[in-house]
Each structure stands twice: as structure tokens, then as C-alpha cells.
XYZ file of C-alpha atoms in Angstrom:
350
model
C -15.564 -0.881 63.838
C -14.805 -4.479 62.572
C -11.922 -5.216 60.304
C -10.679 -8.409 58.648
C -7.438 -8.175 60.966
C -10.087 -7.815 64.429
C -12.341 -10.289 63.075
C -9.393 -13.126 62.885
C -8.441 -12.305 66.498
C -11.587 -12.890 67.385
C -11.999 -16.232 66.161
C -8.467 -17.297 67.313
C -9.529 -15.857 70.934
C -12.780 -17.272 70.651
C -11.998 -20.569 69.804
C -9.448 -21.132 72.597
C -11.953 -19.713 75.010
C -14.259 -23.015 75.902
C -11.234 -25.237 76.468
C -9.307 -22.895 78.564
C -12.170 -22.464 80.817
C -12.996 -26.263 80.819
C -9.440 -26.673 82.057
C -9.734 -23.852 84.591
C -12.867 -25.258 86.023
C -11.433 -29.291 86.350
C -8.570 -27.529 88.319
C -10.453 -25.026 90.450
C -12.942 -28.710 91.047
C -9.601 -30.901 91.769
C -8.243 -28.039 93.854
C -11.097 -28.025 96.558
C -11.569 -31.423 96.552
C -7.436 -31.639 97.787
C -8.042 -28.685 99.910
C -10.750 -30.505 102.214
C -9.096 -33.800 102.255
C -6.039 -32.164 103.625
C -8.126 -30.321 105.844
C -9.539 -33.098 107.535
C -6.447 -35.669 107.530
C -3.955 -33.248 107.893
C -4.507 -29.547 109.394
C -7.200 -26.358 108.480
C -3.856 -24.409 107.444
C -2.340 -26.730 104.784
C -6.326 -27.009 103.321
C -6.378 -23.309 103.321
C -2.626 -23.056 101.447
C -3.857 -25.455 98.966
C -6.958 -23.955 98.221
C -5.546 -20.251 97.373
C -2.688 -22.610 95.439
C -5.349 -24.218 93.278
C -7.636 -20.981 92.618
C -4.444 -18.921 91.546
C -3.812 -21.774 88.897
C -7.487 -22.129 88.573
C -7.365 -18.319 87.843
C -3.679 -18.408 85.333
C -5.187 -21.272 83.224
C -8.604 -19.358 82.374
C -6.992 -16.192 81.632
C -4.575 -18.074 79.238
C -7.817 -20.203 77.721
C -9.575 -16.650 77.310
C -7.022 -15.683 74.904
C -6.029 -12.301 76.546
C -7.973 -9.233 76.382
C -11.134 -8.747 74.019
C -10.514 -6.997 71.089
C -11.984 -3.206 70.975
C -14.301 -2.317 68.003
C -14.756 1.487 68.509
C -17.422 2.878 66.333
C -18.237 7.010 65.779
C -21.277 6.750 63.669
C -22.758 9.672 61.473
C -26.182 10.550 61.887
C -27.375 8.475 59.304
C -25.656 5.160 60.306
C -26.666 5.986 63.948
C -29.908 6.039 63.477
C -29.962 2.966 61.445
C -28.282 0.895 64.264
C -30.478 2.547 66.903
C -33.860 1.445 65.012
C -32.011 -2.133 64.768
C -31.691 -1.635 68.644
C -35.296 -0.602 69.382
C -36.367 -2.960 67.167
C -34.581 -6.370 69.129
C -35.349 -4.218 72.624
C -39.176 -4.873 71.785
C -38.711 -8.591 70.629
C -37.311 -8.874 73.717
C -40.534 -7.837 75.752
C -42.091 -10.898 74.472
C -43.070 -13.322 77.124
C -41.884 -16.554 75.277
C -39.848 -16.668 72.014
C -38.996 -20.147 70.153
C -37.193 -21.606 67.503
C -39.199 -23.876 65.476
C -38.069 -26.203 62.724
C -41.337 -26.093 60.527
C -43.141 -22.633 59.411
C -46.466 -24.224 60.349
C -49.220 -24.534 57.502
C -49.359 -21.900 54.952
C -53.438 -21.760 54.207
C -52.978 -20.494 58.242
C -54.935 -23.517 59.421
C -54.477 -24.809 63.024
C -50.985 -26.796 63.296
C -49.852 -28.408 66.065
C -46.979 -26.975 68.356
C -44.399 -29.207 67.475
C -40.602 -29.033 68.931
C -39.837 -25.855 69.936
C -36.730 -24.347 71.955
C -36.625 -21.527 73.917
C -34.356 -18.783 72.450
C -32.672 -15.119 74.158
C -32.960 -11.806 72.762
C -31.017 -9.164 74.930
C -27.946 -7.625 75.753
C -25.894 -10.684 75.629
C -22.245 -11.617 76.256
C -20.164 -10.896 73.022
C -17.006 -14.025 73.328
C -13.884 -12.356 72.367
C -14.834 -8.726 71.664
C -16.293 -5.758 73.358
C -17.707 -2.104 72.090
C -18.294 1.200 72.814
C -22.240 0.527 72.020
C -25.119 -1.735 73.043
C -24.651 -5.130 70.794
C -28.147 -6.890 70.856
C -28.014 -10.236 70.200
C -30.648 -13.952 69.788
C -29.129 -17.007 71.126
C -30.795 -20.319 69.929
C -27.390 -21.739 70.662
C -25.692 -20.298 67.475
C -25.577 -16.461 68.168
C -26.527 -13.589 66.168
C -24.960 -9.896 67.277
C -25.989 -7.051 65.372
C -23.373 -4.730 65.115
C -23.771 -1.255 63.254
C -22.312 -2.582 59.836
C -23.700 -6.370 59.519
C -25.038 -9.379 61.273
C -22.238 -11.356 63.358
C -23.068 -15.281 63.871
C -20.920 -16.791 66.148
C -20.923 -21.063 66.434
C -18.628 -23.263 67.218
C -16.436 -20.790 68.644
C -15.995 -19.095 65.020
C -17.236 -15.728 64.197
C -18.990 -14.874 60.133
C -19.908 -11.713 59.308
C -23.092 -11.204 57.503
C -24.262 -8.353 55.536
C -27.547 -6.310 56.278
C -28.261 -6.676 52.454
C -28.172 -10.236 52.805
C -29.859 -10.700 56.054
C -33.286 -10.300 55.834
C -36.367 -10.926 57.911
C -40.330 -12.033 57.052
C -42.913 -11.856 59.371
C -46.205 -13.765 59.066
C -48.553 -15.276 61.738
C -48.857 -18.850 62.577
C -51.989 -20.579 64.387
C -51.268 -23.016 66.703
C -53.479 -26.000 68.880
C -51.135 -24.877 72.287
C -50.977 -27.923 74.376
C -48.951 -26.026 76.931
C -49.229 -23.286 78.814
C -50.344 -20.188 77.177
C -48.414 -17.258 77.258
C -50.329 -14.302 78.865
C -49.104 -11.627 75.759
C -50.511 -14.546 73.379
C -53.874 -14.293 71.326
C -56.496 -16.866 71.927
C -58.795 -17.319 69.482
C -60.579 -20.326 69.578
C -60.167 -23.992 71.382
C -60.171 -27.337 69.194
C -60.366 -30.607 69.965
C -57.026 -32.416 69.418
C -57.404 -36.182 68.217
C -56.732 -39.077 70.372
C -52.941 -40.200 69.878
C -51.468 -36.634 68.855
C -48.694 -35.583 70.278
C -47.642 -39.129 71.681
C -51.276 -39.502 73.303
C -52.475 -42.826 73.548
C -55.297 -43.654 71.465
C -58.381 -44.416 73.276
C -58.149 -41.550 75.570
C -60.748 -38.785 75.974
C -60.522 -36.023 73.636
C -58.843 -32.878 75.242
C -60.222 -29.185 74.244
C -56.885 -26.796 73.363
C -57.043 -23.227 72.926
C -55.953 -22.292 69.358
C -53.105 -19.455 69.652
C -51.808 -16.892 66.810
C -48.093 -16.435 66.907
C -45.812 -14.664 65.326
C -43.468 -16.350 63.118
C -40.363 -14.572 62.017
C -38.300 -16.155 59.181
C -34.639 -14.888 59.548
C -32.889 -15.382 56.296
C -29.293 -15.078 54.888
C -27.341 -16.970 57.688
C -25.653 -19.422 55.629
C -26.687 -20.867 52.244
C -30.125 -22.624 52.413
C -30.082 -22.003 56.325
C -33.432 -19.909 57.682
C -33.774 -19.357 61.435
C -37.750 -19.427 61.954
C -38.721 -18.123 65.520
C -42.137 -18.548 67.133
C -42.859 -15.358 69.023
C -46.062 -15.108 71.804
C -46.645 -11.391 71.172
C -47.260 -10.650 67.889
C -47.298 -7.517 67.441
C -43.914 -7.525 68.927
C -42.916 -9.694 66.318
C -43.996 -7.370 63.473
C -42.711 -4.631 64.588
C -39.116 -6.508 64.861
C -39.405 -6.352 60.993
C -39.279 -2.745 60.068
C -35.576 -2.134 59.949
C -34.795 -5.194 57.736
C -35.671 -6.079 54.364
C -36.404 -9.549 52.672
C -32.681 -10.068 52.503
C -30.646 -10.885 49.019
C -31.460 -14.745 49.637
C -35.505 -14.027 49.173
C -34.855 -11.942 46.133
C -32.229 -14.658 44.250
C -35.146 -17.435 45.190
C -37.907 -15.519 43.462
C -39.454 -14.891 46.587
C -41.180 -11.327 45.511
C -44.841 -12.366 46.025
C -43.592 -13.795 49.683
C -42.169 -10.679 50.438
C -45.197 -8.508 49.422
C -47.498 -10.590 51.166
C -44.817 -10.225 54.167
C -44.518 -6.496 53.929
C -48.915 -6.682 53.360
C -49.136 -7.983 56.726
C -46.596 -5.919 58.552
C -48.370 -3.133 57.694
C -51.903 -4.726 58.594
C -50.043 -5.687 62.147
C -48.908 -2.064 62.149
C -52.348 -0.312 61.496
C -54.241 -2.700 64.451
C -51.368 -1.789 66.667
C -52.331 1.834 66.124
C -56.137 1.398 65.925
C -55.325 -0.508 69.540
C -53.456 2.656 71.057
C -56.328 5.077 70.438
C -58.641 2.286 72.513
C -56.164 2.643 74.853
C -56.032 6.142 75.397
C -59.898 5.908 76.568
C -59.173 2.862 78.193
C -61.893 0.688 76.758
C -61.566 -2.518 74.506
C -61.409 -2.202 70.548
C -64.548 -4.205 70.619
C -66.573 -1.466 72.996
C -69.626 -0.337 71.869
C -70.470 3.225 70.783
C -72.259 3.964 73.761
C -69.141 2.384 75.547
C -66.732 4.362 73.827
C -68.650 7.906 74.203
C -69.334 7.291 78.215
C -65.217 6.338 78.703
C -64.306 9.442 76.663
C -66.770 11.910 78.884
C -65.258 10.114 81.891
C -61.934 10.957 80.781
C -62.584 14.540 79.934
C -63.862 15.166 83.499
C -60.797 14.025 84.847
C -58.654 16.365 82.725
C -60.803 19.000 81.998
C -58.933 22.520 82.950
C -61.095 23.843 85.603
C -61.067 20.339 87.759
C -57.047 21.344 88.013
C -57.517 24.674 87.704
C -56.271 25.359 91.408
C -53.010 22.920 90.989
C -49.673 23.337 90.322
C -48.683 24.564 86.850
C -46.788 21.201 86.191
C -49.912 19.011 86.699
C -52.184 21.887 84.515
C -49.627 21.676 81.737
C -49.712 17.382 81.977
C -53.470 17.631 82.458
C -53.662 20.247 78.747
C -51.595 17.373 77.312
C -53.748 14.420 78.489
C -57.101 16.243 77.371
C -55.141 16.615 73.798
C -54.435 13.250 73.644
C -57.944 12.134 74.881
C -59.683 14.574 72.127
C -57.676 13.002 69.303
C -58.016 9.633 70.288
C -61.966 10.212 70.397
C -61.667 12.304 67.127
C -59.749 9.387 65.358
C -61.803 6.859 66.314
C -65.030 8.707 65.412
C -63.492 9.296 62.118
C -62.515 5.664 61.072
C -65.583 3.761 62.509
C -68.524 7.013 62.537
C -69.385 8.781 65.439
C -69.700 6.786 68.810
C -72.195 9.551 69.720
C -72.271 13.490 70.050
C -70.087 15.279 72.730
């Protein structure tokens, strides 16, 4: 696990890595240039010898600059801590499945009206390289220039070659939706709700040009708080359901409590609950292979088609594992159809 001593070692090694790697890179380039010159002007044998010597020097400088072996973090988590950490990893993996994630400086409009896209910068979410340390568990992270690593005991911020731990009590995530008039390519997993006319002269367009229609896209907005005093990282996410799912393992954070943002936290929780409910409702329709806006007749027809496909009589002569799979699918189909009827009224008699 992360201790003060290990953190100090990581910081001492992390600060020396960029300089050492730069020197090693220059040494390798210089050796390659000299080797080519020697090969052309003197002999190929001399060029090869210079190249090998340069590679050895570059490797030595790179190793020296890397600060030696990585600090090893070993975790032996109990069931409760393991479950919490697994939930964080799952949330990161779900978020990483979004087609586009950007860092934005502005939250957008507070009243839900349409805002321009504005400046945005690509963000990476995944199993990132961990400079200066390694661990016996998967470490997920967010990279927007500053890296955030999610460890079992804390969030680890990495900036300018230095690590800073952030407790999960201080770290918070708030979710909201942001309606943007998209002037670029719309991600395939984003929701387009309408089109809006963009006035001439906005976003650098010359005045007098023809009014252009832009799709209005509902993105997910994540506000990551507690990183530093007064600092908030805002992420615009193409898949709002995945963004909503990301917040589940995290609270609002201590920063929100100190600012008196109880109402904001309640609103964010309400939005998360609504988003999760919409996601659950969508899964029922997905089982039947219809859209949430399908008519009663379409829902009933889709149910009958699925039921015929997995009916026990249809698979009676097939292998036992096929019959077992069909039985499970039939239960899933009946459950989804029954839930849709319960929530939205009977779409037709069976």
C-alpha cells in the first residue's frame, strides 16, 4: 500500500524521469547521426560500432534518469475494501467505453438551455502507465495532462513529475447533463435532440455568412472536485448513461459540503437516479428488440416473435445446453414484457 516513505520515493524518481529520458533520446539521435556519417564516409563496420556504442550509452542514461526500479505497491484487500475498489474500477471501465471524453473549462448553462461547444481537450481514461511505481492490482486513471490514478486507499494526482494523494472523502464527482450546439462531428453514442440555427459570427464565423443548422447534443457532464483548493475538473462525455454510471462509487466530496452545496448534491443525486431509471427501462425494451418509443402493437408483436424463437417446443430436440439457454432467455423475455406492461399499461393480451 501507499506509505509516506513510498510516496517520497515515487516523487524523487518521478521528478528525474523526464530529464533522464530527454538526455537518453538526444544521445540516441546523436549516435544514429554519427553512425550514418561514419558508414558513408569511412566504413560500414565503423558505423555499426558507433551505433551500438550510442545505443548502449542511451540505454544507460535512460536507466539512470528513470530513477531505478519502480516502487512496488502491494495490496491484500479484505472483502469490503476489495468490493469498493472493484466498484471504482468498474466505473472507470464503463466511462472509458464512451466514444469521446473532453476536458472543458466551463460547465455550460445552468438553466438547461443550449450552449456552444466552446474549447475542449481530449481526455484518456484507461489503465495508464504509472510513472515511478507499480502495483499488484489494476490501476485505472484519467489523463487530461494531469493524471489521476485510482488506488484502493486514495486518488493519486500526478502533475509535473510529482504525486499528491487525495482522500476519497475529499474527492467528489457530480453528474449533470449539458446541451451543446455541436459544430463538429457528433459521436455515435451521443443523443441528438434537435437542431438549432447558429447565428453568423459565432465561433469565428464571418458575419454575413449563411445561417447554419447545428445538432443539439445532450452530453454528460462530470465535475470532479477536491483535486486542489478551488480546482474542479470538468469532463464532457459523449455517452451520458456511462457518465451517470461513473459517479456511483463516489460521493459529492468534502469540497461540496464546505461550500454549502447540499442542494447541488441533492440535485445531482436526483439526476443520477433518473438516469439510472432510464437505463433500466431501456434494458427491458432492448431484450424485446424494440425502441422505448415503440407502440403497444409493436411491443406485443416483438414479444410474440421472441417467445416463438425460444419456446421449449422449438428447442426440445436440441442439445441440453441449448435447451437450458433457451429457458433462461424465455424467462428474461417474459420478465421484460411483464415489467413493460406493469410500468406503462398492458400493451396487448398474450
